[in-house]
Amino acid sequence: MIVPLQQAIRLIKSGDIVAIPTETVYGLAADAKNISAIQKTFQTKGRPLDNPLIVHISDTSQAMDIARELSDDFYALAKAFWPGPLTMVLNKKNDVPDAVTAGLDTVAIRMPDHPLTLKLIQETCPVTAPSANPSGKPSPTKAQHVLDDFNGSVPVLDGGISEIGLESTVLNLTSLEPQIIRPGAITPEMIEKILHKPVSYSTHSDSVKKSPGTRYSHYKPNAEVQLLPDLPSQFDSKTYYILHSGLKPGSSRNIHTCSGDFTKLARDLYDHFRTADHLGYKKILIESLPNRSNHPLQKALENRILKATTEI
Ligand code: TXA
Ligand code: MG
């Protein structure tokens, strides 16, 4: 059911969960201090209990109640990128429930860039919000996706289409050198410009240790996803194609191109996955991205597409 802002506020205050719009993907919000509301989030998603949640705030000062030893780097990045698609992993305060952090001594925090959700947090409290999809499936980028995923049983605050369409960059600020655990719209280069120090991607084994979520399968539609090394000369009517080259396929329901617009590809990727499933396609072929497009979303797109194609 779609709910207005005032009702969403009442639901959060009374310990219920509500799907909320953000600029990245829709999240499943719960009061970050209410353990039973947080447990409801895990149950609803079927999420493994050892996968920690991001706490969403509406004002940088709220981070002081959640994390300790906030560094100059934290404040510089918050100033540069919040509200926006950057999640920072920090040392947590003792009273942050273990249910939020899955027992880790770190906590992930971000300020989402969506007016309705910022208002909701202002009127209530910081909220935990994993992506509002059943665990392992593609994230929702529209209110209708959330309604479809949970058969209308989860109340949704409709804030339109998520502008970016891929989840936030997760940056670990507790390691010796800042490390990106999950690529997103904020790139290492953008962060380096603010911090004046190198930022690296964490290795897979490091990520699994520090961010259990990276161990699980993610972003997968029901259809099998494969990469296309080159554009095919013929198209199979039983396959759903997601392409980026300039090809103009006409009005075909199974051949889609973003015509080189990677911002559009990112915004539409999960919607394509869902549409393919909805229409009953068993196979999705995605044209491999060019090696170096210099587009800020390149790494994030490659990461989500790879995860959708692999078996882990
Ligand atoms: O864009 C987003 O980040 C969306 C919107 C709703 O804000 N949220 C989202 O949440 O993608 P979720 O739960 O689907 O992904 C959170 C990721 C997981 O990979 C999790 O393991 C990682 O962040 N994470 C959370 N807390 C962490 C921590 N303390 N240390 C390391 N990784 C953490
Ligand atoms: Mg998720």
Tab-separated table of N, CA, C and O and ligand atoms in Angstrom, residues 20-28 45 47 50-56 85 87-90 100-101 104-110 112 129-133 139 166-170 172 181-182 207 210-215 218-219 304, ligand 1:
chain	number	residue	atom	x	y	z
A	20	ILE	N	11.118	3.493	1.892
A	20	ILE	CA	11.350	4.934	1.681
A	20	ILE	C	12.154	5.163	0.394
A	20	ILE	O	13.010	4.364	0.032
A	21	PRO	N	11.860	6.297	-0.281
A	21	PRO	CA	12.616	6.592	-1.509
A	21	PRO	C	13.980	7.180	-1.171
A	21	PRO	O	14.117	7.908	-0.188
A	22	THR	N	15.003	6.821	-1.945
A	22	THR	CA	16.274	7.557	-1.863
A	22	THR	C	16.765	7.760	-3.298
A	22	THR	O	16.193	7.216	-4.233
A	23	GLU	N	17.824	8.546	-3.431
A	23	GLU	CA	18.358	8.813	-4.767
A	23	GLU	C	19.056	7.589	-5.358
A	23	GLU	O	19.295	7.518	-6.556
A	24	THR	N	19.408	6.608	-4.508
A	24	THR	CA	20.086	5.405	-5.024
A	24	THR	C	19.055	4.328	-5.340
A	24	THR	O	18.829	4.005	-6.509
A	25	VAL	N	18.447	3.759	-4.283
A	25	VAL	CA	17.397	2.744	-4.437
A	25	VAL	C	16.438	2.933	-3.259
A	25	VAL	O	16.749	3.668	-2.315
A	26	TYR	N	15.271	2.282	-3.307
A	26	TYR	CA	14.345	2.355	-2.165
A	26	TYR	C	14.905	1.548	-0.987
A	26	TYR	O	15.534	0.501	-1.192
A	27	GLY	N	14.689	2.048	0.234
A	27	GLY	CA	15.156	1.347	1.430
A	27	GLY	C	13.980	0.903	2.288
A	27	GLY	O	12.874	1.431	2.161
A	28	LEU	N	14.237	-0.071	3.161
A	28	LEU	CA	13.197	-0.561	4.075
A	28	LEU	C	13.522	-0.001	5.460
A	28	LEU	O	14.406	-0.516	6.144
A	45	LYS	N	12.794	-9.169	4.692
A	45	LYS	CA	13.709	-9.343	3.549
A	45	LYS	C	14.243	-10.762	3.426
A	45	LYS	O	14.813	-11.123	2.397
A	47	ARG	N	16.770	-11.604	5.233
A	47	ARG	CA	18.189	-11.225	5.187
A	47	ARG	C	18.987	-11.990	6.231
A	47	ARG	O	18.568	-12.104	7.389
A	50	ASP	N	23.794	-11.868	9.849
A	50	ASP	CA	25.162	-11.346	9.989
A	50	ASP	C	25.486	-10.278	8.947
A	50	ASP	O	26.640	-9.922	8.743
A	51	ASN	N	24.459	-9.760	8.249
A	51	ASN	CA	24.698	-8.709	7.260
A	51	ASN	C	24.217	-7.368	7.830
A	51	ASN	O	23.022	-7.142	7.965
A	52	PRO	N	25.158	-6.468	8.198
A	52	PRO	CA	24.788	-5.247	8.918
A	52	PRO	C	24.018	-4.236	8.056
A	52	PRO	O	24.056	-4.293	6.825
A	53	LEU	N	23.342	-3.309	8.741
A	53	LEU	CA	22.492	-2.321	8.073
A	53	LEU	C	23.152	-0.944	8.075
A	53	LEU	O	23.980	-0.652	8.940
A	54	ILE	N	22.734	-0.109	7.140
A	54	ILE	CA	23.200	1.288	7.112
A	54	ILE	C	22.214	2.146	7.912
A	54	ILE	O	20.997	2.032	7.730
A	55	VAL	N	22.747	3.007	8.793
A	55	VAL	CA	21.892	3.957	9.509
A	55	VAL	C	21.810	5.234	8.670
A	55	VAL	O	22.836	5.788	8.267
A	56	HIS	N	20.578	5.682	8.399
A	56	HIS	CA	20.353	6.864	7.567
A	56	HIS	C	20.009	8.054	8.467
A	56	HIS	O	19.114	7.943	9.311
A	85	PRO	N	25.127	9.824	-2.283
A	85	PRO	CA	25.303	8.363	-2.316
A	85	PRO	C	26.629	7.857	-1.739
A	85	PRO	O	27.307	7.052	-2.367
A	87	THR	N	28.220	6.128	1.763
A	87	THR	CA	28.051	5.541	3.097
A	87	THR	C	29.430	5.439	3.718
A	87	THR	O	30.359	4.960	3.066
A	88	MET	N	29.546	5.908	4.972
A	88	MET	CA	30.852	5.809	5.637
A	88	MET	C	30.782	4.812	6.791
A	88	MET	O	29.851	4.867	7.597
A	89	VAL	N	31.766	3.917	6.839
A	89	VAL	CA	31.859	2.938	7.925
A	89	VAL	C	32.803	3.502	8.985
A	89	VAL	O	33.949	3.863	8.682
A	90	LEU	N	32.271	3.605	10.218
A	90	LEU	CA	32.978	4.279	11.311
A	90	LEU	C	32.968	3.387	12.556
A	90	LEU	O	32.199	2.414	12.605
A	100	VAL	N	21.787	-3.925	14.508
A	100	VAL	CA	22.083	-3.013	13.385
A	100	VAL	C	23.399	-3.401	12.724
A	100	VAL	O	23.508	-3.462	11.493
A	101	THR	N	24.405	-3.668	13.558
A	101	THR	CA	25.768	-3.829	13.033
A	101	THR	C	26.170	-5.288	12.905
A	101	THR	O	27.315	-5.578	12.590
A	104	LEU	N	29.328	-6.269	14.688
A	104	LEU	CA	30.623	-5.645	14.363
A	104	LEU	C	30.838	-4.448	15.289
A	104	LEU	O	29.876	-3.896	15.833
A	105	ASP	N	32.104	-4.016	15.456
A	105	ASP	CA	32.272	-2.799	16.251
A	105	ASP	C	32.323	-1.541	15.380
A	105	ASP	O	32.701	-0.468	15.817
A	106	THR	N	31.903	-1.710	14.130
A	106	THR	CA	31.782	-0.551	13.240
A	106	THR	C	30.317	-0.368	12.846
A	106	THR	O	29.516	-1.295	12.962
A	107	VAL	N	29.998	0.846	12.365
A	107	VAL	CA	28.634	1.118	11.916
A	107	VAL	C	28.691	1.930	10.611
A	107	VAL	O	29.576	2.777	10.443
A	108	ALA	N	27.770	1.638	9.709
A	108	ALA	CA	27.711	2.349	8.427
A	108	ALA	C	26.653	3.450	8.512
A	108	ALA	O	25.552	3.216	9.013
A	109	ILE	N	27.019	4.647	8.031
A	109	ILE	CA	26.100	5.797	8.126
A	109	ILE	C	26.031	6.516	6.774
A	109	ILE	O	27.053	6.680	6.102
A	110	ARG	N	24.810	6.936	6.393
A	110	ARG	CA	24.725	7.824	5.232
A	110	ARG	C	23.554	8.771	5.347
A	110	ARG	O	22.590	8.495	6.074
A	112	PRO	N	20.800	10.242	2.955
A	112	PRO	CA	20.270	10.086	1.600
A	112	PRO	C	19.788	11.419	1.037
A	112	PRO	O	19.393	12.309	1.795
A	129	ALA	N	18.096	1.235	6.963
A	129	ALA	CA	17.377	1.005	5.703
A	129	ALA	C	18.224	0.187	4.734
A	129	ALA	O	19.042	0.743	3.984
A	130	PRO	N	18.040	-1.133	4.754
A	130	PRO	CA	18.624	-1.932	3.673
A	130	PRO	C	17.781	-1.722	2.424
A	130	PRO	O	16.658	-1.207	2.528
A	131	SER	N	18.290	-2.087	1.272
A	131	SER	CA	17.476	-1.964	0.072
A	131	SER	C	16.188	-2.773	0.270
A	131	SER	O	16.198	-3.837	0.887
A	132	ALA	N	15.073	-2.238	-0.269
A	132	ALA	CA	13.743	-2.780	0.061
A	132	ALA	C	13.335	-3.919	-0.879
A	132	ALA	O	12.268	-3.881	-1.490
A	133	ASN	N	14.202	-4.931	-0.978
A	133	ASN	CA	13.927	-6.090	-1.838
A	133	ASN	C	14.141	-7.357	-1.019
A	133	ASN	O	14.889	-7.331	-0.038
A	139	SER	N	17.631	-4.522	-6.350
A	139	SER	CA	17.049	-3.482	-5.497
A	139	SER	C	15.910	-2.777	-6.234
A	139	SER	O	15.906	-2.715	-7.464
A	166	LEU	N	21.589	2.746	-8.542
A	166	LEU	CA	22.509	1.755	-7.962
A	166	LEU	C	22.823	2.197	-6.531
A	166	LEU	O	22.841	3.391	-6.235
A	167	GLU	N	23.099	1.223	-5.663
A	167	GLU	CA	23.301	1.494	-4.248
A	167	GLU	C	24.530	2.383	-4.012
A	167	GLU	O	25.442	2.425	-4.836
A	168	SER	N	24.554	3.010	-2.818
A	168	SER	CA	25.617	3.963	-2.489
A	168	SER	C	27.007	3.317	-2.455
A	168	SER	O	27.143	2.106	-2.258
A	169	THR	N	28.007	4.156	-2.619
A	169	THR	CA	29.400	3.755	-2.376
A	169	THR	C	29.550	3.507	-0.873
A	169	THR	O	29.125	4.329	-0.071
A	170	VAL	N	30.144	2.355	-0.502
A	170	VAL	CA	30.436	2.126	0.929
A	170	VAL	C	31.943	2.286	1.132
A	170	VAL	O	32.743	1.583	0.503
A	172	ASN	N	35.100	2.466	3.866
A	172	ASN	CA	35.553	2.148	5.221
A	172	ASN	C	36.562	3.189	5.681
A	172	ASN	O	37.638	3.327	5.094
A	181	ILE	N	34.438	-0.483	-0.051
A	181	ILE	CA	33.935	-1.852	0.112
A	181	ILE	C	32.924	-2.172	-0.986
A	181	ILE	O	32.818	-3.298	-1.430
A	182	ARG	N	32.148	-1.159	-1.385
A	182	ARG	CA	31.177	-1.350	-2.469
A	182	ARG	C	31.224	-0.125	-3.378
A	182	ARG	O	31.018	0.994	-2.914
A	207	SER	N	36.972	-7.636	2.094
A	207	SER	CA	35.587	-7.186	2.142
A	207	SER	C	34.742	-8.176	2.911
A	207	SER	O	33.906	-7.791	3.720
A	210	LYS	N	35.335	-7.723	6.553
A	210	LYS	CA	34.889	-6.460	7.150
A	210	LYS	C	33.446	-6.142	6.837
A	210	LYS	O	32.804	-5.375	7.510
A	211	SER	N	32.910	-6.699	5.763
A	211	SER	CA	31.554	-6.372	5.358
A	211	SER	C	30.866	-7.643	4.888
A	211	SER	O	30.891	-7.975	3.706
A	212	PRO	N	30.273	-8.367	5.831
A	212	PRO	CA	29.753	-9.694	5.518
A	212	PRO	C	28.799	-9.697	4.330
A	212	PRO	O	28.692	-10.706	3.635
A	213	GLY	N	28.143	-8.564	4.076
A	213	GLY	CA	27.150	-8.518	2.995
A	213	GLY	C	27.746	-8.870	1.647
A	213	GLY	O	27.059	-9.403	0.772
A	214	THR	N	29.035	-8.585	1.469
A	214	THR	CA	29.649	-8.817	0.163
A	214	THR	C	29.790	-10.312	-0.137
A	214	THR	O	30.067	-10.695	-1.262
A	215	ARG	N	29.610	-11.163	0.897
A	215	ARG	CA	29.738	-12.606	0.696
A	215	ARG	C	28.508	-13.181	0.001
A	215	ARG	O	28.572	-14.216	-0.645
A	218	HIS	N	23.770	-11.308	-4.789
A	218	HIS	CA	23.077	-10.018	-4.811
A	218	HIS	C	22.552	-9.708	-6.185
A	218	HIS	O	23.104	-10.175	-7.183
A	219	TYR	N	21.559	-8.840	-6.227
A	219	TYR	CA	21.151	-8.159	-7.458
A	219	TYR	C	20.710	-9.113	-8.559
A	219	TYR	O	20.794	-8.793	-9.741
A	304	ARG	N	27.732	-4.591	-10.192
A	304	ARG	CA	26.364	-5.139	-10.083
A	304	ARG	C	26.107	-6.160	-11.189
A	304	ARG	O	25.470	-7.189	-10.948
B	1	TXA	O1	22.200	3.112	-1.429
B	1	TXA	C1	22.154	2.413	-0.419
B	1	TXA	O2	23.140	2.248	0.318
B	1	TXA	C2	20.811	1.738	-0.077
B	1	TXA	C3	19.806	2.851	0.258
B	1	TXA	C4	18.477	2.312	0.720
B	1	TXA	O3	20.366	3.732	1.175
B	1	TXA	N1	20.959	0.813	0.998
B	1	TXA	C5	21.589	-0.383	0.830
B	1	TXA	O4	21.581	-1.191	1.948
B	1	TXA	O5	22.100	-0.724	-0.221
B	1	TXA	P1	21.965	-2.721	1.924
B	1	TXA	O6	21.682	-3.201	3.308
B	1	TXA	O7	21.271	-3.383	0.829
B	1	TXA	O8	23.526	-2.720	1.725
B	1	TXA	C6	24.364	-2.258	2.766
B	1	TXA	C7	25.771	-2.710	2.550
B	1	TXA	C8	25.909	-4.213	2.737
B	1	TXA	O9	26.803	-4.732	1.761
B	1	TXA	C9	26.504	-4.310	4.148
B	1	TXA	O10	27.254	-5.488	4.342
B	1	TXA	C10	27.367	-3.065	4.200
B	1	TXA	O11	26.611	-2.084	3.519
B	1	TXA	N2	27.582	-2.634	5.591
B	1	TXA	C11	26.674	-2.202	6.487
B	1	TXA	N3	27.241	-1.970	7.685
B	1	TXA	C12	28.559	-2.245	7.547
B	1	TXA	C13	29.689	-2.212	8.424
B	1	TXA	N4	29.574	-1.845	9.692
B	1	TXA	N5	30.886	-2.574	7.931
B	1	TXA	C14	31.024	-2.938	6.635
B	1	TXA	N6	30.002	-3.000	5.749
B	1	TXA	C15	28.776	-2.665	6.204
